[in-house]
Tab-separated table of C-alpha atoms and ligand atoms in Angstrom:
chain	number	residue	atom	x	y	z
H	76	MET	CA	-4.818	14.015	-6.254
H	77	SER	CA	-6.184	15.467	-3.073
H	78	ASP	CA	-7.556	19.006	-3.243
H	79	SER	CA	-6.390	19.604	0.323
H	80	GLN	CA	-2.853	19.867	-1.092
H	81	ASN	CA	-3.525	23.486	-2.078
H	82	PRO	CA	-6.879	24.429	-0.567
H	83	GLY	CA	-6.956	28.207	-0.861
H	84	LEU	CA	-4.482	28.657	-3.705
H	85	SER	CA	-5.362	31.837	-5.587
H	86	GLN	CA	-2.281	32.408	-7.706
H	87	ALA	CA	0.605	30.323	-9.087
H	88	THR	CA	3.955	31.537	-10.359
H	89	LEU	CA	5.588	29.874	-13.303
H	90	SER	CA	9.129	30.631	-14.401
H	91	ALA	CA	10.473	29.708	-17.789
H	92	GLY	CA	14.076	30.811	-18.337
H	93	SER	CA	14.304	34.530	-17.721
H	94	SER	CA	10.556	35.129	-17.682
H	95	SER	CA	8.154	34.514	-14.909
H	96	VAL	CA	4.379	34.848	-14.887
H	97	GLU	CA	1.695	35.042	-12.213
H	98	LEU	CA	-1.168	32.761	-13.192
H	99	PRO	CA	-4.677	32.994	-11.722
H	100	VAL	CA	-6.142	29.876	-10.110
H	101	HIS	CA	-9.763	28.835	-10.510
H	102	GLN	CA	-11.455	27.424	-7.418
H	103	PRO	CA	-14.114	24.831	-8.243
H	104	THR	CA	-17.092	24.145	-5.972
H	105	LEU	CA	-15.568	20.700	-5.419
H	106	GLY	CA	-12.233	19.256	-6.481
H	107	ALA	CA	-8.721	20.443	-7.157
H	108	PRO	CA	-7.861	24.067	-8.034
H	109	CYS	CA	-7.001	24.705	-11.699
H	110	ILE	CA	-4.155	26.974	-12.782
H	111	ASP	CA	-5.243	29.154	-15.691
H	112	ILE	CA	-2.413	29.039	-18.232
H	113	GLY	CA	-4.088	31.334	-20.766
H	114	LYS	CA	-1.450	34.074	-20.247
H	115	LEU	CA	1.487	31.682	-20.569
H	116	PRO	CA	2.348	31.881	-24.296
H	117	LYS	CA	2.377	35.690	-24.338
H	118	ALA	CA	4.351	35.966	-21.108
H	119	THR	CA	6.913	33.220	-21.700
H	120	GLY	CA	6.728	32.215	-25.374
H	121	CYS	CA	5.987	28.642	-24.229
H	122	PHE	CA	3.023	26.327	-24.571
H	123	THR	CA	2.149	23.379	-22.337
H	124	TYR	CA	2.294	19.704	-23.317
H	125	ASP	CA	-0.315	17.316	-21.933
H	126	PRO	CA	-1.100	14.269	-24.115
H	127	GLY	CA	-4.468	12.763	-23.261
H	128	PHE	CA	-5.338	15.953	-21.316
H	129	THR	CA	-4.531	14.187	-18.045
H	130	ALA	CA	-3.745	17.487	-16.302
H	131	THR	CA	-5.890	19.909	-18.254
H	132	ALA	CA	-9.422	21.235	-17.732
H	133	SER	CA	-10.934	22.231	-21.058
H	134	CYS	CA	-13.944	24.146	-19.744
H	135	LYS	CA	-15.945	25.158	-16.705
H	136	SER	CA	-18.956	22.921	-16.172
H	137	ALA	CA	-21.713	22.680	-13.570
H	138	ILE	CA	-23.126	19.343	-14.714
H	139	THR	CA	-21.202	16.410	-13.244
H	140	TYR	CA	-18.589	15.986	-10.546
H	141	ILE	CA	-16.351	12.960	-10.076
H	142	ASP	CA	-13.968	12.322	-7.211
H	143	GLY	CA	-11.958	9.459	-8.637
H	144	GLU	CA	-9.964	8.879	-5.459
H	145	GLU	CA	-13.056	8.517	-3.294
H	146	GLY	CA	-15.281	6.868	-5.912
H	147	VAL	CA	-17.869	9.672	-5.914
H	148	LEU	CA	-20.122	10.631	-8.831
H	149	LEU	CA	-22.616	13.512	-8.626
H	150	TYR	CA	-25.028	14.718	-11.323
H	151	ARG	CA	-25.816	18.375	-10.610
H	152	GLY	CA	-24.769	17.673	-7.009
H	153	TYR	CA	-26.942	14.583	-6.494
H	154	PRO	CA	-25.112	11.336	-5.637
H	155	ILE	CA	-25.449	8.673	-8.327
H	156	GLU	CA	-26.563	6.123	-5.694
H	157	GLN	CA	-29.607	8.276	-4.777
H	158	LEU	CA	-30.523	8.893	-8.402
H	159	ALA	CA	-30.128	5.174	-9.191
H	160	GLU	CA	-32.465	4.252	-6.371
H	161	LYS	CA	-35.080	6.992	-6.579
H	162	SER	CA	-35.084	8.573	-10.007
H	163	SER	CA	-35.729	7.551	-13.615
H	164	PHE	CA	-33.572	8.084	-16.678
H	165	LEU	CA	-35.908	10.692	-18.117
H	166	GLU	CA	-35.925	12.643	-14.854
H	167	VAL	CA	-32.115	12.439	-14.814
H	168	ALA	CA	-32.024	13.689	-18.415
H	169	SER	CA	-34.171	16.662	-17.391
H	170	LEU	CA	-31.890	17.285	-14.387
H	171	LEU	CA	-28.781	17.165	-16.563
H	172	ILE	CA	-30.027	19.578	-19.184
H	173	ASN	CA	-31.951	21.972	-16.912
H	174	GLY	CA	-29.794	21.943	-13.792
H	175	GLU	CA	-32.539	21.183	-11.242
H	176	LEU	CA	-34.795	18.242	-10.470
H	177	PRO	CA	-38.099	18.925	-12.258
H	178	THR	CA	-41.313	19.580	-10.358
H	179	LYS	CA	-44.208	17.240	-11.112
H	180	SER	CA	-45.625	19.540	-13.783
H	181	GLU	CA	-42.204	20.326	-15.273
H	182	PHE	CA	-41.529	16.605	-15.559
H	183	ALA	CA	-44.946	15.928	-17.093
H	184	SER	CA	-44.349	18.559	-19.738
H	185	PHE	CA	-40.776	17.323	-20.438
H	186	GLU	CA	-42.013	13.735	-20.743
H	187	HIS	CA	-44.859	14.833	-23.023
H	188	GLU	CA	-42.447	16.751	-25.223
H	189	VAL	CA	-39.917	13.909	-25.454
H	190	THR	CA	-42.698	11.384	-26.120
H	191	HIS	CA	-44.036	13.500	-28.980
H	192	HIS	CA	-40.649	13.847	-30.681
H	193	THR	CA	-39.793	10.164	-30.915
H	194	MET	CA	-40.889	9.618	-34.524
H	195	MET	CA	-38.351	9.548	-37.331
H	196	HIS	CA	-38.968	11.064	-40.752
H	197	GLU	CA	-40.073	8.261	-43.096
H	198	ALA	CA	-37.114	9.044	-45.368
H	199	PHE	CA	-34.871	7.526	-42.706
H	200	LYS	CA	-36.146	4.118	-43.756
H	201	SER	CA	-34.414	4.455	-47.111
H	202	PHE	CA	-31.157	5.568	-45.445
H	203	LEU	CA	-31.359	2.538	-43.228
H	204	GLY	CA	-32.052	0.295	-46.204
H	205	GLY	CA	-28.710	1.361	-47.673
H	206	PHE	CA	-26.744	-0.368	-44.926
H	207	ARG	CA	-25.634	-3.972	-45.344
H	208	HIS	CA	-27.468	-6.313	-42.962
H	209	ASP	CA	-24.180	-6.983	-41.141
H	210	ALA	CA	-23.204	-3.315	-40.672
H	211	HIS	CA	-22.163	-2.620	-37.081
H	212	PRO	CA	-25.042	-0.775	-35.368
H	213	MET	CA	-22.617	1.884	-34.058
H	214	ALA	CA	-21.597	2.612	-37.668
H	215	MET	CA	-25.279	2.878	-38.568
H	216	LEU	CA	-25.965	5.125	-35.573
H	217	VAL	CA	-23.167	7.531	-36.539
H	218	GLY	CA	-24.503	7.680	-40.101
H	219	MET	CA	-28.145	8.045	-39.119
H	220	LEU	CA	-27.426	10.819	-36.623
H	221	GLY	CA	-25.258	12.616	-39.140
H	222	SER	CA	-28.102	12.450	-41.631
H	223	MET	CA	-30.468	13.927	-39.023
H	224	ALA	CA	-28.537	17.170	-39.430
H	225	SER	CA	-29.827	17.345	-42.991
H	226	PHE	CA	-33.422	17.397	-41.688
H	227	TYR	CA	-32.749	20.067	-39.074
H	228	HIS	CA	-30.278	22.504	-40.495
H	229	ASN	CA	-31.564	25.122	-42.915
H	230	ASP	CA	-33.915	26.813	-40.455
H	231	LEU	CA	-31.816	26.118	-37.369
H	232	ASP	CA	-30.795	29.268	-35.535
H	233	LEU	CA	-28.251	28.365	-32.863
H	234	GLU	CA	-28.506	31.877	-31.421
H	235	ASP	CA	-32.050	31.065	-30.311
H	236	PRO	CA	-32.037	29.248	-26.910
H	237	GLU	CA	-35.458	27.736	-27.602
H	238	GLN	CA	-34.202	26.150	-30.825
H	239	ARG	CA	-31.176	24.786	-28.997
H	240	ARG	CA	-33.376	23.321	-26.281
H	241	LEU	CA	-35.630	21.743	-28.883
H	242	ALA	CA	-32.627	20.145	-30.619
H	243	ALA	CA	-31.623	18.609	-27.274
H	244	VAL	CA	-35.150	17.271	-26.689
H	245	ARG	CA	-35.299	15.855	-30.213
H	246	LEU	CA	-32.002	14.046	-29.726
H	247	ILE	CA	-33.042	12.501	-26.396
H	248	ALA	CA	-36.360	11.491	-27.987
H	249	LYS	CA	-35.151	10.117	-31.316
H	250	VAL	CA	-31.900	8.319	-30.516
H	251	PRO	CA	-33.735	5.266	-29.044
H	252	THR	CA	-35.996	5.105	-32.115
H	253	ILE	CA	-32.974	5.208	-34.428
H	254	ALA	CA	-31.049	2.717	-32.289
H	255	ALA	CA	-33.928	0.214	-32.326
H	256	ALA	CA	-34.343	0.708	-36.077
H	257	CYS	CA	-30.638	-0.046	-36.646
H	258	TYR	CA	-30.993	-3.264	-34.665
H	259	ARG	CA	-34.132	-4.358	-36.503
H	260	HIS	CA	-32.523	-3.633	-39.846
H	261	SER	CA	-29.613	-5.908	-38.916
H	262	ILE	CA	-31.943	-8.822	-38.146
H	263	GLY	CA	-34.386	-8.134	-40.972
H	264	TRP	CA	-37.397	-7.261	-38.821
H	265	PRO	CA	-39.935	-4.571	-39.799
H	266	LEU	CA	-39.477	-1.286	-37.922
H	267	ARG	CA	-41.722	-0.626	-34.919
H	268	TYR	CA	-43.034	2.864	-34.380
H	269	PRO	CA	-42.695	4.386	-30.904
H	270	ARG	CA	-45.743	3.906	-28.692
H	271	ASN	CA	-46.718	7.004	-26.746
H	272	ASN	CA	-48.528	5.145	-23.964
H	273	LEU	CA	-45.248	3.706	-22.648
H	274	ASP	CA	-42.538	5.307	-20.568
H	275	TYR	CA	-39.217	6.181	-22.220
H	276	THR	CA	-37.306	2.997	-21.444
H	277	THR	CA	-40.202	0.552	-21.876
H	278	ARG	CA	-40.999	2.212	-25.204
H	279	PHE	CA	-37.440	1.617	-26.336
H	280	LEU	CA	-37.597	-2.060	-25.325
H	281	HIS	CA	-40.846	-2.435	-27.253
H	282	MET	CA	-39.288	-0.898	-30.351
H	283	LEU	CA	-36.422	-3.341	-29.941
H	284	TYR	CA	-38.272	-6.593	-29.295
H	285	GLU	CA	-41.902	-6.375	-30.375
H	286	VAL	CA	-42.878	-8.429	-33.411
H	287	PRO	CA	-46.032	-7.661	-35.419
H	288	SER	CA	-47.361	-11.178	-34.952
H	289	GLU	CA	-47.843	-11.256	-31.173
H	290	PRO	CA	-47.976	-8.965	-28.158
H	291	LEU	CA	-44.751	-8.496	-26.229
H	292	GLU	CA	-44.596	-9.887	-22.710
H	293	LEU	CA	-41.904	-7.859	-21.004
H	294	ASN	CA	-40.667	-8.759	-17.542
H	295	PRO	CA	-40.682	-5.443	-15.581
H	296	VAL	CA	-37.133	-6.166	-14.399
H	297	ALA	CA	-35.958	-5.638	-17.998
H	298	ALA	CA	-37.136	-2.008	-18.035
H	299	LYS	CA	-35.918	-1.483	-14.461
H	300	ALA	CA	-32.418	-2.742	-15.291
H	301	MET	CA	-32.225	-0.859	-18.575
H	302	ASP	CA	-33.381	2.363	-16.917
H	303	LEU	CA	-30.711	1.950	-14.241
H	304	LEU	CA	-28.023	1.397	-16.878
H	305	PHE	CA	-29.261	4.493	-18.720
H	306	ILE	CA	-29.018	6.546	-15.493
H	307	LEU	CA	-25.509	5.296	-14.743
H	308	HIS	CA	-24.262	5.995	-18.273
H	309	ALA	CA	-26.030	9.349	-18.699
H	310	ASP	CA	-23.037	11.590	-18.035
H	311	HIS	CA	-19.447	11.449	-16.894
H	312	GLU	CA	-18.088	14.992	-17.242
H	313	GLN	CA	-15.325	15.574	-19.807
H	314	ASN	CA	-14.802	11.992	-21.041
H	315	ALA	CA	-13.555	11.341	-24.593
H	316	SER	CA	-16.953	11.364	-26.314
H	317	THR	CA	-18.295	14.383	-24.409
H	318	SER	CA	-15.080	16.271	-25.099
H	319	THR	CA	-15.524	15.335	-28.765
H	320	VAL	CA	-19.069	16.719	-28.749
H	321	ARG	CA	-17.747	19.912	-27.151
H	322	LEU	CA	-14.838	20.196	-29.593
H	323	VAL	CA	-17.149	19.849	-32.588
H	324	GLY	CA	-19.706	22.075	-30.834
H	325	SER	CA	-17.058	24.753	-30.324
H	326	THR	CA	-16.999	25.319	-34.098
H	327	GLY	CA	-20.723	26.164	-34.127
H	328	ALA	CA	-21.521	22.900	-35.952
H	329	ASN	CA	-25.030	21.487	-36.168
H	330	PRO	CA	-25.972	19.741	-32.861
H	331	TYR	CA	-26.940	16.479	-34.569
H	332	VAL	CA	-23.467	16.064	-36.071
H	333	CYS	CA	-21.935	17.057	-32.731
H	334	VAL	CA	-23.747	14.097	-31.181
H	335	ALA	CA	-22.856	11.855	-34.165
H	336	SER	CA	-19.191	12.668	-33.486
H	337	GLY	CA	-19.728	11.740	-29.828
H	338	VAL	CA	-21.104	8.366	-30.935
H	339	ALA	CA	-17.992	7.837	-33.092
H	340	ALA	CA	-15.686	8.569	-30.143
H	341	LEU	CA	-17.732	6.343	-27.862
H	342	TRP	CA	-17.316	3.343	-30.159
H	343	GLY	CA	-13.634	2.761	-29.329
H	344	PRO	CA	-12.781	-0.168	-27.004
H	345	ALA	CA	-10.942	2.148	-24.588
H	346	HIS	CA	-14.249	4.003	-24.059
H	347	GLY	CA	-17.820	2.817	-24.653
H	348	GLY	CA	-16.761	-0.174	-26.719
H	349	ALA	CA	-15.427	-1.716	-23.501
H	350	ASN	CA	-18.765	-3.342	-22.617
H	351	GLU	CA	-18.672	-5.277	-25.887
H	352	ALA	CA	-15.001	-6.130	-25.305
H	353	VAL	CA	-15.745	-7.347	-21.746
H	354	LEU	CA	-18.264	-9.901	-22.921
H	355	LYS	CA	-15.938	-11.137	-25.667
H	356	MET	CA	-13.173	-11.437	-23.076
H	357	LEU	CA	-15.400	-13.315	-20.585
H	358	ASN	CA	-16.428	-15.684	-23.370
H	359	GLN	CA	-12.787	-16.299	-24.252
H	360	ILE	CA	-11.898	-16.964	-20.614
H	361	GLY	CA	-14.876	-19.318	-20.580
H	362	ARG	CA	-14.505	-20.895	-17.122
H	363	PRO	CA	-13.511	-19.696	-13.631
H	364	GLU	CA	-10.494	-22.078	-13.753
H	365	ASN	CA	-9.026	-19.992	-16.599
H	366	VAL	CA	-9.182	-16.712	-14.698
H	367	GLN	CA	-5.647	-16.805	-13.304
H	368	SER	CA	-4.070	-17.215	-16.741
H	369	ALA	CA	-6.102	-14.190	-17.973
H	370	ILE	CA	-4.824	-12.162	-15.002
H	371	ASP	CA	-1.249	-13.217	-15.787
H	372	LYS	CA	-1.677	-12.290	-19.420
H	373	ALA	CA	-3.085	-8.845	-18.489
H	374	LYS	CA	-0.008	-8.219	-16.310
H	375	ASP	CA	2.343	-9.160	-19.130
H	376	LYS	CA	2.933	-5.966	-21.141
H	377	GLU	CA	4.238	-8.007	-24.090
H	378	SER	CA	0.863	-9.704	-24.502
H	379	GLY	CA	-0.907	-6.469	-25.467
H	380	PHE	CA	-3.903	-7.787	-23.500
H	381	ARG	CA	-5.729	-5.726	-20.866
H	382	LEU	CA	-8.532	-6.746	-18.587
H	383	MET	CA	-11.498	-5.148	-20.290
H	384	GLY	CA	-13.861	-3.384	-17.890
H	385	PHE	CA	-10.978	-2.715	-15.530
H	386	GLY	CA	-9.267	0.579	-14.891
H	387	HIS	CA	-10.389	4.123	-15.446
H	388	ARG	CA	-8.689	7.404	-16.224
H	389	VAL	CA	-10.399	9.137	-13.307
H	390	TYR	CA	-11.475	6.436	-10.824
H	391	LYS	CA	-8.613	5.205	-8.703
H	392	ASN	CA	-11.154	3.497	-6.472
H	393	TYR	CA	-14.177	1.259	-7.064
H	394	ASP	CA	-16.295	2.906	-9.773
H	395	PRO	CA	-19.554	3.662	-7.862
H	396	ARG	CA	-21.507	2.734	-10.986
H	397	ALA	CA	-19.889	-0.709	-11.130
H	398	ALA	CA	-21.158	-1.525	-7.618
H	399	LEU	CA	-24.723	-0.596	-8.663
H	400	VAL	CA	-24.509	-2.623	-11.881
H	401	ARG	CA	-23.131	-5.646	-10.042
H	402	LYS	CA	-26.096	-5.580	-7.649
H	403	MET	CA	-28.558	-5.252	-10.536
H	404	THR	CA	-26.876	-8.141	-12.400
H	405	HIS	CA	-27.832	-10.503	-9.592
H	406	GLU	CA	-31.403	-9.134	-9.504
H	407	VAL	CA	-31.875	-9.496	-13.273
H	408	LEU	CA	-30.444	-12.998	-13.532
H	409	GLY	CA	-32.437	-14.063	-10.468
H	410	GLN	CA	-35.757	-12.675	-11.713
H	411	LEU	CA	-35.327	-13.917	-15.249
H	412	GLY	CA	-34.156	-17.309	-14.015
H	413	VAL	CA	-30.966	-17.061	-16.082
H	414	ASN	CA	-27.950	-19.033	-14.975
H	415	ASP	CA	-25.079	-17.433	-16.883
H	416	PRO	CA	-21.689	-19.055	-16.287
H	417	LEU	CA	-20.077	-15.785	-17.428
H	418	LEU	CA	-21.236	-14.194	-14.145
H	419	ASP	CA	-19.125	-16.748	-12.254
H	420	VAL	CA	-16.176	-15.947	-14.505
H	421	ALA	CA	-16.678	-12.199	-13.962
H	422	MET	CA	-16.942	-12.520	-10.168
H	423	LYS	CA	-13.868	-14.751	-9.999
H	424	LEU	CA	-11.964	-12.345	-12.218
H	425	GLU	CA	-12.903	-9.359	-10.064
H	426	GLU	CA	-11.979	-11.187	-6.883
H	427	ALA	CA	-8.620	-12.328	-8.263
H	428	ALA	CA	-7.716	-8.908	-9.706
H	429	LEU	CA	-8.620	-7.038	-6.524
H	430	LYS	CA	-6.203	-9.274	-4.595
H	431	ASP	CA	-3.399	-9.034	-7.112
H	432	ASP	CA	-0.537	-6.592	-6.432
H	433	TYR	CA	-0.357	-5.451	-10.059
H	434	PHE	CA	-3.976	-4.222	-9.988
H	435	VAL	CA	-3.831	-3.002	-6.382
H	436	GLN	CA	-0.729	-0.873	-6.943
H	437	ARG	CA	-2.128	0.668	-10.115
H	438	LYS	CA	-5.530	1.194	-8.478
H	439	LEU	CA	-7.310	-0.735	-11.208
H	440	TYR	CA	-10.903	-1.526	-10.220
H	441	PRO	CA	-13.916	-2.737	-12.201
H	442	ASN	CA	-15.510	0.099	-14.153
H	443	VAL	CA	-19.172	0.606	-15.114
H	444	ASP	CA	-18.903	-1.768	-18.046
H	445	PHE	CA	-17.491	-4.762	-16.263
H	446	TYR	CA	-20.930	-6.193	-15.413
H	447	SER	CA	-23.246	-4.288	-17.768
H	448	GLY	CA	-22.708	-6.755	-20.647
H	449	ILE	CA	-23.992	-9.639	-18.531
H	450	ILE	CA	-27.246	-7.746	-17.961
H	451	TYR	CA	-27.563	-6.873	-21.652
H	452	LYS	CA	-26.947	-10.503	-22.562
H	453	ALA	CA	-29.613	-11.684	-20.090
H	454	LEU	CA	-32.045	-9.211	-21.694
H	455	GLY	CA	-31.338	-10.743	-25.107
H	456	ILE	CA	-29.449	-7.756	-26.473
H	457	PRO	CA	-26.763	-8.787	-28.951
H	458	VAL	CA	-23.172	-7.867	-28.181
H	459	GLU	CA	-22.872	-5.409	-31.101
H	460	MET	CA	-25.725	-3.389	-29.579
H	461	PHE	CA	-24.076	-2.917	-26.172
H	462	THR	CA	-22.319	0.329	-27.042
H	463	VAL	CA	-25.504	1.566	-28.712
H	464	MET	CA	-27.228	1.245	-25.302
H	465	PHE	CA	-24.471	3.397	-23.850
H	466	ALA	CA	-24.958	5.955	-26.634
H	467	ILE	CA	-28.702	6.253	-25.930
H	468	ALA	CA	-27.957	7.072	-22.292
H	469	ARG	CA	-24.986	9.346	-22.959
H	470	THR	CA	-27.044	11.414	-25.423
H	471	ALA	CA	-28.552	13.095	-22.333
H	472	GLY	CA	-25.071	14.066	-21.132
H	473	TRP	CA	-23.852	15.096	-24.575
H	474	VAL	CA	-26.774	17.468	-25.140
H	475	ALA	CA	-26.486	18.861	-21.601
H	476	HIS	CA	-22.824	19.694	-22.276
H	477	TRP	CA	-23.587	21.053	-25.718
H	478	LEU	CA	-26.298	23.340	-24.271
H	479	GLU	CA	-23.981	24.489	-21.490
H	480	GLN	CA	-21.210	25.196	-23.969
H	481	GLN	CA	-23.444	27.198	-26.325
H	482	ASP	CA	-24.353	29.447	-23.393
H	483	ASP	CA	-20.803	29.790	-22.080
H	484	PRO	CA	-19.363	33.311	-22.644
H	485	GLU	CA	-15.852	31.773	-22.488
H	486	ASN	CA	-16.585	29.270	-25.268
H	487	LYS	CA	-14.104	29.511	-28.099
H	488	ILE	CA	-13.137	27.156	-30.890
H	489	GLY	CA	-11.121	24.233	-29.512
H	490	ARG	CA	-7.698	24.333	-31.062
H	491	PRO	CA	-4.859	22.548	-29.224
H	492	ARG	CA	-1.184	23.224	-29.863
H	493	GLN	CA	1.466	20.622	-30.687
H	494	VAL	CA	5.127	19.856	-30.107
H	495	TYR	CA	6.315	19.725	-33.707
H	496	THR	CA	8.797	16.857	-34.243
H	497	GLY	CA	8.979	16.801	-38.060
H	498	PRO	CA	11.820	18.000	-40.283
H	499	ALA	CA	12.915	21.629	-40.109
H	500	ASN	CA	12.504	23.841	-43.156
H	501	ARG	CA	13.936	22.192	-46.303
H	502	ASP	CA	13.804	22.698	-50.066
H	503	TYR	CA	11.674	20.709	-52.464
H	504	VAL	CA	13.667	18.188	-54.513
H	505	SER	CA	12.278	17.349	-57.938
H	506	MET	CA	11.273	13.704	-58.432
H	507	ASP	CA	14.098	12.787	-60.811
H	508	GLN	CA	16.660	14.041	-58.257
H	509	ARG	CA	15.401	11.913	-55.300
R	768	ACO	N1	-5.541	-4.268	-17.606
R	768	ACO	C1	-4.213	-4.353	-17.325
R	768	ACO	N2	-3.414	-3.288	-17.086
R	768	ACO	C2	-4.005	-2.085	-17.123
R	768	ACO	C3	-5.379	-1.908	-17.382
R	768	ACO	C4	-6.153	-3.061	-17.630
R	768	ACO	N3	-7.458	-2.963	-17.894
R	768	ACO	N4	-5.686	-0.601	-17.366
R	768	ACO	C5	-4.540	0.054	-17.080
R	768	ACO	N5	-3.533	-0.844	-16.931
R	768	ACO	C6	-2.145	-0.543	-16.541
R	768	ACO	C7	-1.366	0.060	-17.692
R	768	ACO	O1	-0.699	-0.933	-18.450
R	768	ACO	C8	-0.405	0.962	-16.949
R	768	ACO	O2	0.612	0.164	-16.402
R	768	ACO	P1	2.118	0.762	-16.229
R	768	ACO	O3	1.967	1.894	-15.253
R	768	ACO	O4	2.904	-0.377	-15.726
R	768	ACO	O5	2.537	1.204	-17.602
R	768	ACO	C9	-1.238	1.494	-15.777
R	768	ACO	O6	-2.215	0.471	-15.546
R	768	ACO	C10	-1.941	2.816	-16.074
R	768	ACO	O7	-2.685	2.650	-17.286
R	768	ACO	P2	-2.960	3.814	-18.333
R	768	ACO	O8	-3.272	3.203	-19.672
R	768	ACO	O9	-1.876	4.824	-18.257
R	768	ACO	O10	-4.253	4.440	-17.720
R	768	ACO	P3	-5.244	5.397	-18.465
R	768	ACO	O11	-5.869	6.251	-17.441
R	768	ACO	O12	-4.593	6.085	-19.616
R	768	ACO	O13	-6.318	4.397	-19.116
R	768	ACO	C11	-8.202	3.055	-19.470
R	768	ACO	C12	-7.570	4.166	-18.617
R	768	ACO	C13	-8.120	3.389	-20.962
R	768	ACO	C14	-9.697	2.939	-19.122
R	768	ACO	C15	-7.467	1.719	-19.165
R	768	ACO	O14	-7.570	1.404	-17.798
R	768	ACO	C16	-7.977	0.558	-20.014
R	768	ACO	O15	-7.524	0.387	-21.157
R	768	ACO	N6	-8.962	-0.232	-19.493
R	768	ACO	C17	-9.556	-1.301	-20.259
R	768	ACO	C18	-10.610	-0.745	-21.197
R	768	ACO	C19	-11.859	-0.288	-20.472
R	768	ACO	O16	-12.408	-0.997	-19.635
R	768	ACO	N7	-12.348	0.907	-20.852
R	768	ACO	C20	-13.583	1.444	-20.306
R	768	ACO	C21	-13.309	2.677	-19.501
R	768	ACO	S1	-14.804	3.194	-18.722
R	768	ACO	C22	-15.693	3.939	-19.929
R	768	ACO	O17	-15.224	4.492	-20.889
R	768	ACO	C23	-17.113	3.859	-19.755
């Protein structure tokens, strides 16, 4: 939708039967105006119906802006392409939660603080030991983050901004440690403690890969690629998992369980689970010659099959993140000397879909996760861990939104309405009469 349709709209009139109501219109800094329907039920006795919230803004936010038609993504006003090229994930995390790019000394103090909150309580080891070796790491991550609330709850005062900020820092700091621990548990390796002399992303890779028996030789492109993927996945305004964090946060719940609920929402294949689904799909397609039959199957509604990594609720243009990931995929495979036939399958699939009327008419383009799995695979990250990578990055966005929400004077408990379609009032019938 183009915002030029109604550029200066300040009021909208809605009539329902005999009643009519003037509704105020909110003007965003960028994007389409939003009609405020708050007065509607009182004035007309009606609610609105919007499954999937495709037409509804749930909050005001100053964190991220997306123009899906133009393929634009801004974090706090900065284009994702500039951040991808010039920034680091930790700087982006600071930008997201604080609103401005940090000065040198602000960044140094943020980095120091994050670095010194990366340790987990030793009791976490026994929680982790309770999981079966084949537990999905996303299931472990949800559980581990939920249990973090038990360590930081009794003395937590959510009215205190400093305590809220510290919770956000702790989450950004500890999620990689927990994620790496979940992975190592699943393969039976001893846990590695975080090393403070490394930067955020390199430290995470060390916790993931380092074995006690020999030093880790890490190709710098691994940290570069991972940091880029973290930047690109850090926030995406009111997506399903962020909206989940906000919904849980609206009740005043503990921030660690808010983020655990975000991880749960992220796991689904329509959301963050897509990167895992893409690689499975590419493996099934197997060879470039099989691409056309996959395209045909995706167009056939009866098949129930969709092209994973294609399409987006908001982007009706090339996802700007996908272009950056595609470029990095070539760099990573080139520098690591990996020849992955799945890249040929992916490129052929993209080319064929972008020429096909079905995908063109529906404006279905590759999304951020179309190529990310190929990078993860080249870095030796198992498929089940792909969505965990996404969760590490999105933690920055989740906590930024949670902080913003806690400070928002308009924040109230999220409580949607429904169109009731069940039976009307009826009398109980005793069991022997049914
Ligand atoms: N393959 C084939 N057809 C598709 C695809 C796809 N990947 N995505 C959408 N369509 C079709 C739908 O069948 C529908 O067709 P119709 O109009 O003939 O009924 C039309 O395109 C619109 O699709 P919707 O499902 O209404 O679009 P919506 O905005 O609700 O869904 C979504 C977006 C969930 C991302 C969808 O495109 C999809 O399932 N993609 C595959 C999964 C995926 O990659 N998810 C990751 C999203 S990015 C992220 O979370 C990081």
